[in-house]
Structure formats: structure tokens, C-alpha cells
Coordinates of C-alpha atoms in Angstrom, one line a residue:
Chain A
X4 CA 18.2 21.8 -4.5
X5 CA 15.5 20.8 -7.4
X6 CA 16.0 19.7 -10.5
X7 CA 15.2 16.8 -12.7
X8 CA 17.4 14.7 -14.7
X9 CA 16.1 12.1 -17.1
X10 CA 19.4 9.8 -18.5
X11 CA 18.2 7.6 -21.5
X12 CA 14.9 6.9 -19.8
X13 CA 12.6 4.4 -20.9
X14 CA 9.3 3.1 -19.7
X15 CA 7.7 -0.5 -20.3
X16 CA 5.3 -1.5 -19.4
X17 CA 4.3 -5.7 -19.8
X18 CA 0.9 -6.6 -20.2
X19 CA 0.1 -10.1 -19.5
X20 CA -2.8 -11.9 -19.9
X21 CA -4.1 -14.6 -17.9
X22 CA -1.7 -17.0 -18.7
X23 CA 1.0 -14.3 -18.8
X24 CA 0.4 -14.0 -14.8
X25 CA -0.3 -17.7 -13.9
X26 CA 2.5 -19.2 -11.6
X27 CA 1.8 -22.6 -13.6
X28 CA 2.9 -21.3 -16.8
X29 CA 6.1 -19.5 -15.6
X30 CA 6.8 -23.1 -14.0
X31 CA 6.3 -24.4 -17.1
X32 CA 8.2 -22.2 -19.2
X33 CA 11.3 -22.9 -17.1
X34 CA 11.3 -26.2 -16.8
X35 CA 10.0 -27.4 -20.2
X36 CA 11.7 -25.0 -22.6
X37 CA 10.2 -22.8 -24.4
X38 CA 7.0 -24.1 -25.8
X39 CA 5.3 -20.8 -25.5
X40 CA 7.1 -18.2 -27.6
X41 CA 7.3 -15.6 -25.0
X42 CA 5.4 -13.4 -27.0
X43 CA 2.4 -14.5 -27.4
X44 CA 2.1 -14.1 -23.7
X45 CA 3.5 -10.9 -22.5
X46 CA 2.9 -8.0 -24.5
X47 CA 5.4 -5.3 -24.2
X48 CA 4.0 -1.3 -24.4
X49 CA 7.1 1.1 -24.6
X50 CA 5.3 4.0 -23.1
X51 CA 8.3 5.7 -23.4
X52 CA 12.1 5.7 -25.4
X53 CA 15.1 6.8 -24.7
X54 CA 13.9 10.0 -22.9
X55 CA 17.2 12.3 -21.9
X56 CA 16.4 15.8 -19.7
X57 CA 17.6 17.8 -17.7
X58 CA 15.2 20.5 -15.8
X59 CA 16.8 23.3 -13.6
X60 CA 15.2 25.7 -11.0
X61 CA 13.3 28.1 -12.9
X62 CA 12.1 25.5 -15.8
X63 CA 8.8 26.3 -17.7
X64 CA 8.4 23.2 -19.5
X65 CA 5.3 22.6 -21.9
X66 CA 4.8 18.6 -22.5
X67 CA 2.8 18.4 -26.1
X68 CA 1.8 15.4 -28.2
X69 CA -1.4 13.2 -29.1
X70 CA -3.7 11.3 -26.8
X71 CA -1.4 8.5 -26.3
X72 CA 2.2 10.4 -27.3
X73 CA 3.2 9.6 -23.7
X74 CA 2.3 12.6 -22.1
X75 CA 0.9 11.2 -18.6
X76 CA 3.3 8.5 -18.8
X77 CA 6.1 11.0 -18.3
X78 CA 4.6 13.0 -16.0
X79 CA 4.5 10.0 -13.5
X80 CA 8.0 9.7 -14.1
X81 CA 8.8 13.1 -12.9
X82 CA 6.1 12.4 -10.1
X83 CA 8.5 9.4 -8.8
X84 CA 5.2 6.5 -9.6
X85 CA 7.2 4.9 -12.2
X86 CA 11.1 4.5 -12.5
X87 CA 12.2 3.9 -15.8
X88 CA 12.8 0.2 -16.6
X89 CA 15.8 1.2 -18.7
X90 CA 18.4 4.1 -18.2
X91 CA 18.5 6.5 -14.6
X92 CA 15.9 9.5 -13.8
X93 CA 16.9 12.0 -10.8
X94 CA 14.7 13.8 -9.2
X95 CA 15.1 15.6 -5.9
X96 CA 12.8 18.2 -4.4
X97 CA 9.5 18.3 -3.0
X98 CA 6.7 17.3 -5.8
X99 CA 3.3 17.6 -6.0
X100 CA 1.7 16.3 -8.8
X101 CA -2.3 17.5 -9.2
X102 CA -2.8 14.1 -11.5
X103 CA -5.3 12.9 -9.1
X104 CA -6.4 15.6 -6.6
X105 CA -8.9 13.2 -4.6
X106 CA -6.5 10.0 -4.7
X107 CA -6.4 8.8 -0.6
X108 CA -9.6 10.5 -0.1
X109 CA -12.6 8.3 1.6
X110 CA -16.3 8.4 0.9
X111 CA -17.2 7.5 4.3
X112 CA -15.1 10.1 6.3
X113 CA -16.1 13.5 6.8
X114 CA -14.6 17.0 5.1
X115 CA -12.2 17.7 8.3
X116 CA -11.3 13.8 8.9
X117 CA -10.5 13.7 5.0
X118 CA -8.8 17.0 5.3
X119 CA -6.3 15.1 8.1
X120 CA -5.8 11.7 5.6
X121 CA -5.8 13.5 2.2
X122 CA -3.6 15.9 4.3
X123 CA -0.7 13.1 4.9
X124 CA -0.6 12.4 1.7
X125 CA 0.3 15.6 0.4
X126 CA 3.0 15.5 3.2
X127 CA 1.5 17.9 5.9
X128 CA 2.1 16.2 9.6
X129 CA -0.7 15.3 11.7
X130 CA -0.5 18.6 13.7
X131 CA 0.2 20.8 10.6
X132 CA -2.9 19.2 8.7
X133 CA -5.1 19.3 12.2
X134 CA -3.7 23.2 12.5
X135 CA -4.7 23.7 8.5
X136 CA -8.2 22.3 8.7
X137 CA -10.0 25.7 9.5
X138 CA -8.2 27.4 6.5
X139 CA -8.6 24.8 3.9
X140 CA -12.3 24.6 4.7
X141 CA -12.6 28.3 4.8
X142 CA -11.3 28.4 1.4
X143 CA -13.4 25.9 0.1
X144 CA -16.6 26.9 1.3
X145 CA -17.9 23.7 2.6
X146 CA -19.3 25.7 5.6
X147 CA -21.5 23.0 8.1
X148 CA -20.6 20.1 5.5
X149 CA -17.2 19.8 6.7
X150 CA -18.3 17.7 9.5
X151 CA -21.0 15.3 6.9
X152 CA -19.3 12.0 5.3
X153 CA -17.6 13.1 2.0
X154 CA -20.1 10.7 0.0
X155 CA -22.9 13.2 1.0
X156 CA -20.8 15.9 -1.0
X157 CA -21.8 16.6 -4.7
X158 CA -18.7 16.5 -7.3
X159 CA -18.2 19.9 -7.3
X160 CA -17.5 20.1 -3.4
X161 CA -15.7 17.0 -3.1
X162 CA -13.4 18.6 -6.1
X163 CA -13.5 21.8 -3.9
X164 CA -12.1 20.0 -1.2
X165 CA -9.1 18.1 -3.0
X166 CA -8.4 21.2 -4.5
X167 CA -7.8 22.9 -1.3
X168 CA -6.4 20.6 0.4
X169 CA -4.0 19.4 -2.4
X170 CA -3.1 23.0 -3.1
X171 CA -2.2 24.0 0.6
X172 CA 1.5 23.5 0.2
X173 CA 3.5 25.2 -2.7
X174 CA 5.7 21.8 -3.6
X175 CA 9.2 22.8 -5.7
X176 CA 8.4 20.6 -8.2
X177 CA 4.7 21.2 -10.0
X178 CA 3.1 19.1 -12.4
X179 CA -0.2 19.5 -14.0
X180 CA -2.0 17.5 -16.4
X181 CA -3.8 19.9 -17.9
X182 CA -5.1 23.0 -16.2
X183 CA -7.7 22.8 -13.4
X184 CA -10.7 24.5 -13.4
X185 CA -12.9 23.6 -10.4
X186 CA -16.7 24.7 -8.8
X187 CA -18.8 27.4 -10.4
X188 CA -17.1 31.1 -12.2
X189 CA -16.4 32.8 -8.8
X190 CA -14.4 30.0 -7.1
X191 CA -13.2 28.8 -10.4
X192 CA -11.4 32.1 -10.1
X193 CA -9.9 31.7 -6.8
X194 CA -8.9 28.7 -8.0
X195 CA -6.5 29.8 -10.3
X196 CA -5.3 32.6 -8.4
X197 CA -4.2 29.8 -6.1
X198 CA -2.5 27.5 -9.1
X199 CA -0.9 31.4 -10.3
X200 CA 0.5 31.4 -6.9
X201 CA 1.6 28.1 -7.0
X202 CA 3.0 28.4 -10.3
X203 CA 5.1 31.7 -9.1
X204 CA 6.7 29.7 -6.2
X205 CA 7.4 26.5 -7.8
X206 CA 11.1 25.9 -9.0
X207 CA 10.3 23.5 -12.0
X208 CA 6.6 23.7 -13.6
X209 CA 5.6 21.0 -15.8
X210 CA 2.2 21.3 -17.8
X211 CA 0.8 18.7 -20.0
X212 CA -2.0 20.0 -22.0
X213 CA -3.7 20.5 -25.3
X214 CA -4.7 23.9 -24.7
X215 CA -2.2 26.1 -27.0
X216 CA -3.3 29.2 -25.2
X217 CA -2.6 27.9 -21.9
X218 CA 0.9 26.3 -22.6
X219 CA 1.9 30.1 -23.7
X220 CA 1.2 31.8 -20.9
X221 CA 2.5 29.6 -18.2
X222 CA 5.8 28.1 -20.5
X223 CA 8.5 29.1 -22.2
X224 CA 9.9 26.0 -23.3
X225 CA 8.3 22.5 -24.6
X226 CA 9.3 19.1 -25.6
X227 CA 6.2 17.1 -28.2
X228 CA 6.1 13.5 -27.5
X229 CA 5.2 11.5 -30.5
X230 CA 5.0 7.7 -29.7
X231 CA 6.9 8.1 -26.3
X232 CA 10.0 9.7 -28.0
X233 CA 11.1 13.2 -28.1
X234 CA 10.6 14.5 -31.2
X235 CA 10.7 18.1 -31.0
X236 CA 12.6 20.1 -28.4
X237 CA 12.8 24.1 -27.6
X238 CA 11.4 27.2 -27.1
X239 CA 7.7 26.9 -26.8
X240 CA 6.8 29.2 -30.3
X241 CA 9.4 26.4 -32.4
X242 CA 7.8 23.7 -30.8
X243 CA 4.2 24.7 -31.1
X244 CA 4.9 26.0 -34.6
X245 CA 6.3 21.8 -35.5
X246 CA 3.4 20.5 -33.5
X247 CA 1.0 22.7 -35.8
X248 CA 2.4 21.4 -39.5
X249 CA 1.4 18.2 -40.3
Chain B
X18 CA 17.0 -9.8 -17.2
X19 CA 19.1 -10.7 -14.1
X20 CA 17.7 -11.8 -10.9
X21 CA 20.0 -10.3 -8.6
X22 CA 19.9 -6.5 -7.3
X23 CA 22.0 -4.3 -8.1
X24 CA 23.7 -1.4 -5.4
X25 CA 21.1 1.4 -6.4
X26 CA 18.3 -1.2 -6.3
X27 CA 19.5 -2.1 -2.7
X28 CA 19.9 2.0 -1.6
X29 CA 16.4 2.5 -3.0
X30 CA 14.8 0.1 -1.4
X31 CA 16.8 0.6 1.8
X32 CA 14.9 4.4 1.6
X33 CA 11.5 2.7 1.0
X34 CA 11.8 0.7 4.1
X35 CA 12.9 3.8 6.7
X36 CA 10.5 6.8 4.8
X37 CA 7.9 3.9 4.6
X38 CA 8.2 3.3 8.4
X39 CA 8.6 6.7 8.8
X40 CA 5.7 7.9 7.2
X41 CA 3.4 6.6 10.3
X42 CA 0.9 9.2 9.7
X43 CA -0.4 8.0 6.3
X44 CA -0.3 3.8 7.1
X45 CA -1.8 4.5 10.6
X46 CA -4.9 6.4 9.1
X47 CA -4.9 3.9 6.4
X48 CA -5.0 1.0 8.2
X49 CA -7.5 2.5 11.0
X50 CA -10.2 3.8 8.3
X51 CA -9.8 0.7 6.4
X52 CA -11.4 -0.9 9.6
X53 CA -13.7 2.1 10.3
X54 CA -14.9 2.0 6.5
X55 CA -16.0 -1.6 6.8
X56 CA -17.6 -1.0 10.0
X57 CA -19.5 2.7 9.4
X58 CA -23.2 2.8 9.8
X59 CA -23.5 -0.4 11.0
X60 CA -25.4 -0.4 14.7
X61 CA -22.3 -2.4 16.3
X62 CA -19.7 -0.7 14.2
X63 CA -16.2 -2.4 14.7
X64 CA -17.4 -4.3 17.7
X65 CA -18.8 -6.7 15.5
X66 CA -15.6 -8.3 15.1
X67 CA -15.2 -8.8 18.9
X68 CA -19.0 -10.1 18.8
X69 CA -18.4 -12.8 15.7
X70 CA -15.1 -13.9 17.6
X71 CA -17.0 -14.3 20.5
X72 CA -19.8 -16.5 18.4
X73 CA -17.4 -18.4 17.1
X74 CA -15.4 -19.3 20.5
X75 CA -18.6 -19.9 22.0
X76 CA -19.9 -22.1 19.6
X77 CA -16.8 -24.0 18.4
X78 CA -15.8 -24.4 22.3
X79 CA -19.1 -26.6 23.1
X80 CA -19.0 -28.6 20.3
X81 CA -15.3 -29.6 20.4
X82 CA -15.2 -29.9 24.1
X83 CA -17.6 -32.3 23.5
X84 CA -15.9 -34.3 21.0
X85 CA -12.4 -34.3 22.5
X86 CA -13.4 -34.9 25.9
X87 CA -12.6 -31.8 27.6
X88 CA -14.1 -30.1 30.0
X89 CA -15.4 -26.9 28.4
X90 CA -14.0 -24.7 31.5
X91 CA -10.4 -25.9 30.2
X92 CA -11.4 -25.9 26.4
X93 CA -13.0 -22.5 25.6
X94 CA -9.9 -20.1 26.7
X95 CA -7.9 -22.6 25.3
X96 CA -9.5 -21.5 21.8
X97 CA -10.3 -18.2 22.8
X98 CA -6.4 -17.4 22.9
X99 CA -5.4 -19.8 19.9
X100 CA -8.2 -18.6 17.8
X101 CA -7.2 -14.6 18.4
X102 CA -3.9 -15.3 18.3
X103 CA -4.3 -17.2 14.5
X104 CA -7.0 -14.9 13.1
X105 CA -3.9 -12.5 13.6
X106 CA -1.5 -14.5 11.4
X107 CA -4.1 -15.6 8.9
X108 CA -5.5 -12.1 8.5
X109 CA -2.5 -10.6 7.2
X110 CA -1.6 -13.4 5.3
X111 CA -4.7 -14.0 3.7
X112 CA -4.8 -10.2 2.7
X113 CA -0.8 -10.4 1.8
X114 CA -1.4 -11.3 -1.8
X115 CA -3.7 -8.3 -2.4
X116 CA -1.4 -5.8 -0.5
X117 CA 0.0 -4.2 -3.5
X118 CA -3.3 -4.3 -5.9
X119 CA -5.3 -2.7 -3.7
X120 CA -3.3 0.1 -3.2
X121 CA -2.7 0.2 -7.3
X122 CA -4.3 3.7 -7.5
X123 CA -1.8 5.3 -4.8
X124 CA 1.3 3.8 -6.7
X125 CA 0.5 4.5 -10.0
X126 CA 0.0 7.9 -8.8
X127 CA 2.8 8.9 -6.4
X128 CA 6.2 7.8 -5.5
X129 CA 5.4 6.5 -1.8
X130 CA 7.4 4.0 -0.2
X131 CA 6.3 0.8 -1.3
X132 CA 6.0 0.1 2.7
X133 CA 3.8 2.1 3.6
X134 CA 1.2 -0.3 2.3
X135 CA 2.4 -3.6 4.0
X136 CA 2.6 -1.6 7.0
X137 CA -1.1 -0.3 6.4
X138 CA -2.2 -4.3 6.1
X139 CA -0.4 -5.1 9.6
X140 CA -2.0 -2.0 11.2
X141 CA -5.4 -2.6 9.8
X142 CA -4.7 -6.4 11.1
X143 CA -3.6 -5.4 14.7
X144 CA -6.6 -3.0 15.2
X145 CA -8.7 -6.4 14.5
X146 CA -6.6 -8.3 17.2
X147 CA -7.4 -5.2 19.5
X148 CA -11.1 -6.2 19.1
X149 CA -10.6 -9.9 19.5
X150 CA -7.9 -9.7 22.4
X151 CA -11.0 -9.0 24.6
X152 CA -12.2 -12.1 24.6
X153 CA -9.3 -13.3 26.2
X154 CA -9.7 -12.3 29.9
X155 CA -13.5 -12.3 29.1
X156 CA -13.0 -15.8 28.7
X157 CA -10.9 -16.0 31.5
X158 CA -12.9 -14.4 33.8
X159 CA -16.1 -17.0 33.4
X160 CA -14.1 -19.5 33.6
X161 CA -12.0 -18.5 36.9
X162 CA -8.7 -18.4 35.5
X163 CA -6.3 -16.5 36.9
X164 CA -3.5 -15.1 34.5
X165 CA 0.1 -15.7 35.9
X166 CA 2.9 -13.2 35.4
X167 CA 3.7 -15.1 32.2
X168 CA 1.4 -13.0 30.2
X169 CA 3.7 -10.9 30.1
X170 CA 6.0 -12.6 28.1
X171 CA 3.2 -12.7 25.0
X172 CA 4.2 -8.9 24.2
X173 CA 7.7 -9.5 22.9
X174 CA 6.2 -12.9 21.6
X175 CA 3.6 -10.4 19.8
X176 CA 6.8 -8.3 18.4
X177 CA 8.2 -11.1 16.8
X178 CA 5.0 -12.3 15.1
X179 CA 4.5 -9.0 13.3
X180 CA 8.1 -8.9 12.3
X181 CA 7.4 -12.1 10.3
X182 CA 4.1 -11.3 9.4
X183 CA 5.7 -8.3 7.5
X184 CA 8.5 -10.5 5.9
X185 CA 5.6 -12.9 4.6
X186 CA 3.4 -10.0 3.0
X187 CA 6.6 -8.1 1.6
X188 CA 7.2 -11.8 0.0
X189 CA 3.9 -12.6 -1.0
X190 CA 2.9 -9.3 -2.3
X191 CA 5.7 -9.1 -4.5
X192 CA 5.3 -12.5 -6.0
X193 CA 1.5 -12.4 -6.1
X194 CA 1.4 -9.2 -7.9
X195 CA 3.2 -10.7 -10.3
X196 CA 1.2 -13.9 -10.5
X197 CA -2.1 -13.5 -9.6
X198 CA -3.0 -17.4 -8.9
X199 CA -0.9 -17.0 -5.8
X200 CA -3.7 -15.2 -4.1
X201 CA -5.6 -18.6 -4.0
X202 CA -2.8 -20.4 -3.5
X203 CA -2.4 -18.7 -0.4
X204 CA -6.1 -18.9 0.7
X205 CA -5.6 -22.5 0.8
X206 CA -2.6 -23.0 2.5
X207 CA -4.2 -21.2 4.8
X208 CA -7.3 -23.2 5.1
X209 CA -4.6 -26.3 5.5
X210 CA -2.4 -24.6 7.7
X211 CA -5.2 -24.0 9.9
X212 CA -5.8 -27.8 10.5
X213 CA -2.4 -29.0 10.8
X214 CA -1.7 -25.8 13.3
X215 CA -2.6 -26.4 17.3
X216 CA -5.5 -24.2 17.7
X217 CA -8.6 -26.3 17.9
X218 CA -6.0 -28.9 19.6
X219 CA -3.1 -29.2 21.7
X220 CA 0.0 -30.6 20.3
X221 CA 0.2 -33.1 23.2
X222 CA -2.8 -34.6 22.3
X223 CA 0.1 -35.8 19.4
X224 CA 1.5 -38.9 19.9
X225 CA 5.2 -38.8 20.4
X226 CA 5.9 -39.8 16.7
X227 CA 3.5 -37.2 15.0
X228 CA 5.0 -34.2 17.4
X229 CA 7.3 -33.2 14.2
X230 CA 3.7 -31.9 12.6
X231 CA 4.2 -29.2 15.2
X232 CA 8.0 -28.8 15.5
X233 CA 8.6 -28.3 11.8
X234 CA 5.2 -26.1 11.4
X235 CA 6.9 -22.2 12.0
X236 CA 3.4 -20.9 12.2
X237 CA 2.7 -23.0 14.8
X238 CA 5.7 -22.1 16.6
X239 CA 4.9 -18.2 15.8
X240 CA 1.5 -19.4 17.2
X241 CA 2.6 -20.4 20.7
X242 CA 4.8 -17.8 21.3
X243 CA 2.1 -15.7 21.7
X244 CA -0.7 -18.0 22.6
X245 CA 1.3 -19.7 25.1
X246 CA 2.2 -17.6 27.5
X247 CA -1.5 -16.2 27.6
X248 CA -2.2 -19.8 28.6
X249 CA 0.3 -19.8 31.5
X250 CA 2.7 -22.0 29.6
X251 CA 6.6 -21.0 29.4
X252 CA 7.3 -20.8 25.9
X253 CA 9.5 -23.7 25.2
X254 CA 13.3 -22.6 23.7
X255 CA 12.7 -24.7 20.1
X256 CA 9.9 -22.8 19.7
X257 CA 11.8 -19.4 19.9
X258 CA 14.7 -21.3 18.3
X259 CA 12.0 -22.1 15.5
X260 CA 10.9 -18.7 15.0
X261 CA 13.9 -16.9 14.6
X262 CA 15.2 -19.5 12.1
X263 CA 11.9 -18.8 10.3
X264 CA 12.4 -15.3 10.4
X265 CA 16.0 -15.5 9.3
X266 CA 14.9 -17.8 6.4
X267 CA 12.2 -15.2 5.3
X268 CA 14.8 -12.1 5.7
X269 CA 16.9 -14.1 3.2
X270 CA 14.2 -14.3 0.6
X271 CA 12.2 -11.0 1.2
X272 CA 15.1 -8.5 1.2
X273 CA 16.8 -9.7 -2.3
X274 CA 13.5 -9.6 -4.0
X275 CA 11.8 -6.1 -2.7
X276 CA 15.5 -4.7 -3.6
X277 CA 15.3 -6.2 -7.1
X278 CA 11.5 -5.9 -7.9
X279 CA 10.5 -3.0 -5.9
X280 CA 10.5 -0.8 -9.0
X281 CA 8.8 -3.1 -11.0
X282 CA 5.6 -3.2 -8.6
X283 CA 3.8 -0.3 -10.4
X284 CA 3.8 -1.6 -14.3
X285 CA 2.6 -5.6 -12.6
X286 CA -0.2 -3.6 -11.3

């Protein structure tokens, strides 16, 4: 069973300064009244308002909006990283989220030890990841690197690796902040062979991404984020067609 | 905002707690390269923590065994099982504040139980003890002491420490997320707690009047019921009586608050 159901969600997020995190000043504030207006301590950022969703099996949803719209903010939602602060978000089913692709990984450890760590994250067992480790380095090409410490990898390989290791297991739930494209034209191309194939198997695709081109070919419907609200919701075509007039 | 959780904040952190545990995999390997990290490339690698334990035992041991007038045969595995025992307790307290900061990148990233980290702090902690617990019938062995079937009784001893050392980082890495001077805070409460603790002494070195230093300090009952037995000492029954009042006291504050600010972690980060 997947699905997704957001239920008047809202994300905020405090921001305190100095004195906003000092124990002293908290003390303070409750025992001597309110001096400070609370305010001028803790700033509040509403990343996101009153968000209400529901996503099915077979959802192709486009997420489209400014730098700052609320875009990433929502996807971390769906990813389980934040629960809302107001209102109720249900998810169920196995994610994967390719925000960060390296997050876990370890500059000191070699390819096949980081294949086993990065591996636990992505929620492979200790056997299944040790079983896996010939695969995923076959398919990123590390060849005798695979037993050097990651830090003497360039980007490109240590993005090889993440890649192939992160993409191993197809998840039910997929989100993507913006399309990957990783290594040099030939892998680049088994690369998104790999995402195609990920894409086919997923029940519920979310993609975030700027890329008008992309967003067609992959959804078929979209919600624009404007200020973290919902401001247009529908087919892709009606909403890219909003998201185009001023 | 109210203070108290509410039945969906108690489910979901009731799930954190068994996939966190659970999830063994991720918090073991965590916890063991967070030691292996610190240690790569240097000639000793990790057995530099059993060497400095060792410098330190040695050299402490002399010079107090001089100044309290006891013979340094009796004096040095005296520290040497205090001191490994403590570095233990202050280790994960001492890192407790950061627990939840340093692992900001993982949870603002991915909905992993919030456990998995505390439990990544006590494993990364007990690998350390692993190192220093060497010492111990090192120690033992130059001075001709010969262990008695007591020891035995450290291990459940040892069980009950970690149970509270988790209780202490769950609390203190809630609250010092939140307020970040608690980190220091807690650095030197540690620093005082170290004095005021039997390690460098023996609590009947006391005199009768100034024994309630030690009955009223948990941490030095949690202490001795490791520390104790390792010594050939029975563990006395306040001092278990002591700990599991502790413990109870910490379950009462630790549970409440994960259950209420368990969600709010991430966006204190």
C-alpha cells in the first residue's frame, strides 16, 4: 500500500538567534514576564501553508515554483525529514529520496566499505549490501578504486558511486529534486536508463525541477508553490501554462 | 503550545525507539567508523586510546599514591578500573549535547528514527571502553591481583549503566538542541562531577558525616556498580537501590519529552 496524504500541512520553521537558544534567556522569560517581546528573538519562517494532498499509486506529480516557493521544503515532507508543525501528513511505503545521494558516505572508507554503510542507509541489510557490492561497483566503473579511501576518488566517481549505490533498490515512493545527470555522456546515459527504470517501477514519482522539458516527459500532473502555498493545481499543460503568465 | 504529548506523539515515538533499535546495521557502522575515522592513518590507529589510558593511569597512579599515602600496588588498579569505568560515563555524556547536531545532515534529509543516533553515541562510546577495559587485567597482572568470581557481576552492572547513559543523552540531546549553552553546561558538570565522584579516591577515605557526597551522587553509584565488582567488592544494595531510582527518575523525564519534541528535532537543528 503507497500513497501520500498531506491534511492542512504546514511547516515552520523557528530561527533563533543567540539569545533565542540561550537557556538563560528562556529562564528569564518565564520567570520575569515578558520583557523580551518574543519576537524579536525567535523568528518564525513558514516554509510551508496549509498544504492538503492526496497522492495515489500511479501519481506523476510535477512540484513547480521559484527558488524559495517551497519546493525542497515539501519534498522532505514527503521524504518523512520533517513532519508538519501544524495539520497531519501520511505517508506509507518504501521512499527513497535522491536529495542527497552521498549523505552517510565517509571520506576515509573505501568504495566497497562505503558501498556496505551508504548501503544501510538506503535500507539494504548487511548481507544484501555485502551480496550487492560486486554489482554496484560493476556498474559504476570504479574498477581497482573500489578498494582506495573514498577521499582519493575525484567528484565524478564519488557521484558514480552514490548514484549506484543509492539507485540499487527501486523504492515505491520516488522523489527527485531535479533530474540527475552524473559522470561523462556514456555513463550519463546509463544513468538515466537506470532513473527510467526507476521511474517505471515506482508507485508515486515526485519531481521538483525547473526544467519545463523534463517535467513533461516524466509527469502528468503538477502543483506550483508560490510562497509555500499551493497556488495552482492540475494537469501539468494548465499548470505550466499559469506558471508561464506573469 | 502545550507541553504535554499527545497519543500520536507517543505512537510515533514509541516507532522511533523499536525501528531505531532495530536498525543495528546503520548505528553499529556509525558508531564503529566514527572511531575508525578518528583513528585512520595514524601509526597506532585506535590503540591510541588504550595507550593514553594507560599514560594517564600510569602517571596519575604515582603521583596520587604518593600524596594519599597508598601503596601504588593497591592504588593504580584502583584507578585503572575507576578511570575506565568513568571515561565511559563521561564520554557519552560529554558528547550527549551534540548527539542530535552532528547528525543534522542525516535528519534534515531522511526520516530515520531519531534513535538511531543516540544509539550511534553509546556504540561509538563502548568501542572506546573496549580499548580502555585492557588495562584492567594489565594492571592487574603487574600488580598480582587475582580477580575473584565477582567480576562477574560488573556485566549486568555494565547493562544498567548504558541503560542510563541512553536516558541521559535522549534528555540532554533534546534539550541542548534546543539550547545550545547546555553543551557547556554539561562540560562542566562534568569536570565537577569528576571531583566529587570516587575515582581518584575511595569513598571511605570519607568521614562518616561527608559519606552523603557519595550516597546522593547517582553517578557515583552507576560508577561502583561497575567498578566495584572489578575491584572484588560486592556491590552494596543502596547502590543498586540508587541506580534504579536514578534510572526510574530519568525514564520519567526522557520519555514525555522525546514523545513531545521528537518532531521538533529537525527545524532546532
Amino acid at each position: 500500500m503507497t500513497y501520500i496524504h498531506l491534511d492542512h500541512a504546514s511547516v515552520e520553521i523557528p530561527i533563533y538567534n543567540s539569545r533565542g537558544r540561550s537557556l538563560k534567556a528562556a529562564l528569564l522569560r518565564q520567570v520575569g514576564g515578558a520583557v523580551e517581546a518574543n519576537s524579536r528573538d525567535v523568528v518564525t519562517v513558514k516554509a510551508l501553508q496549509d498544504i492538503s494532498l492526496r497522492l495515489e499509486p500511479g501519481a506523476r506529480l510535477a512540484l513547480i515554483g521559484h527558488n524559495g516557493a517551497g519546493k525542497s521544503t515539501l519534498l522532505r515532507v514527503f521524504a518523512g525529514a520533517y513532519e508538519p508543525t501544524s495539520g497531519h501528513a501520511e505517508i506509507h511505503g518504501s521512499i527513497s529520496s535522491l536529495l542527497d545521494m552521498t549523505m552517510g558516505m565517509d571520506a576515509e572508507l573505501t568504495g566497497a566499505e562505503n558501498i556496505i554503510l551508504r548501503g544501510a542507509f538506503v535500507g539494504m541489510s548487511l548481507k544484501e549490501a555485502q551480496n550487492r557490492v560486486d554489482e554496484i561497483a560493476d556498474f559504476s566503473e570504479l574498477g581497482p578504486y573500489l578498494h582506495l579511501p573514498l577521499r582519493t576518488y575525484s567528484s565524478g566517481m564519488t557521484l558514480r558511486l552514490a548514484f549506484a549505490i543509492s539507485t540499487t533498490r527501486a523504492p515505491d515512493i520516488l522523489l527527485l529534486d531535479e533530474l540527475i545527470s552524473v559522470g561523462d555522456a556514456a555513463f550519463a546515459l546509463k544513468a538515466q536508463m537506470r532513473i527510467q527504470k526507476l521511474i517505471d517501477k515506482a508507485g508515486i514519482l515526485v519531481l521538483a525541477s525547473h526544467d519545463i522539458k523534463t517535467l513533461k516527459r516524466y509527469c502528468d500532473t503538477a502543483i506550483m508553490l508560490q510562497s509555500g502555498r499551493i497556488v495552482a493545481q492540475g494537469t501539468i499543460d494548465e499548470v505550466l501554462e499559469r506558471y508561464a503568465s506573469p | 503550545m502545550s507541553l504535554l504529548p499527545t497519543r500520536r506523539d507517543w505512537t510515533l515515538a514509541g516507532r522511533d525507539l523499536t525501528r531505531g533499535f532495530a536498525a543495528w546495521n546503520i548505528w553499529f557502522l556509525l558508531g564503529v567508523s566514527d572511531i575508525r575515522q578518528r583513528y585512520k592513518r595514524s601509526r597506532f590507529g585506535q590503540f591510541w586510546i588504550t595507550l593514553s589510558m594507560g599514560i594517564f593511569i600510569g602517571g596519575i597512579g604515582v603521583v596520587y599514591s604518593a600524596l594519599f599515602n597508598q601503596p601504588v600496588a593497591q592504588y593504580i588498579p584502583h584507578v585503572a578500573v575507576n578511570m575506565t569505568v568513568w571515561t565511559l560515563i563521561s564520554g557519552v555524556v560529554g558528547d550527549a549535547a551534540n548527539v542530535f547536531t552532528q547528525s543534522a545532515m542525516y535528519m534534515r534529509q531522511d526520516a530515520l528514527p531519531k534513535t538511531i543516533f543516540i544509539m550511534r553515541l553509546i556504540i561509538r562510546n563502548i568501542v572506546v571502553f573496549a580499548h580502555n577495559v585492557v588495562i584492567v587485567p594489565l594492571a592487574f597482572i603487574i600488580f598480582g591481583i587475582i580477580p575473584t568470581p565477582l567480576v562477574f557481576a560488573a556485566i549486568p552492572g555494565l547493562i544498567i549503566v548504558i541503560l542510563a547513559l541512553f536516558l541521559i543523552t535522549l534528555i540532554l540531546g533534546v534539550l541542548s538542541t534546543r539550547f545550545r549553552d547546555l553543551a557547556q553546561i554539561t562540560q562542566n558538570a562534568l569536570q565537577l562531577l569528576f571531583f566529587i565522584t570516587p575515582i581518584m579516591w575511595r569513598s571511605d577515605q570519607l568521614s562518616a558525616g561527608r559519606q552523603i557526597i557519595v550516597v546522593l551522587n547517582p553517578f557515583a553509584s552507576l560508577l561502583q556498580l561497575v567498578a566495584d565488582p572489578l575491584l572484588g567488592i560486592e556491590p552494596q544494595p543502596h547502590t543498586y537501590i540508587a541506580s534504579f531510582t536514578f534510572i526510574a527518575f530519568l525514564l520519567v523525564l526522557a520519555l514525555p519529552l522525546f514523545a513531545r519534541f521528537r518532531a521538533r528535532l529537525v527545524y532546532w537543528l
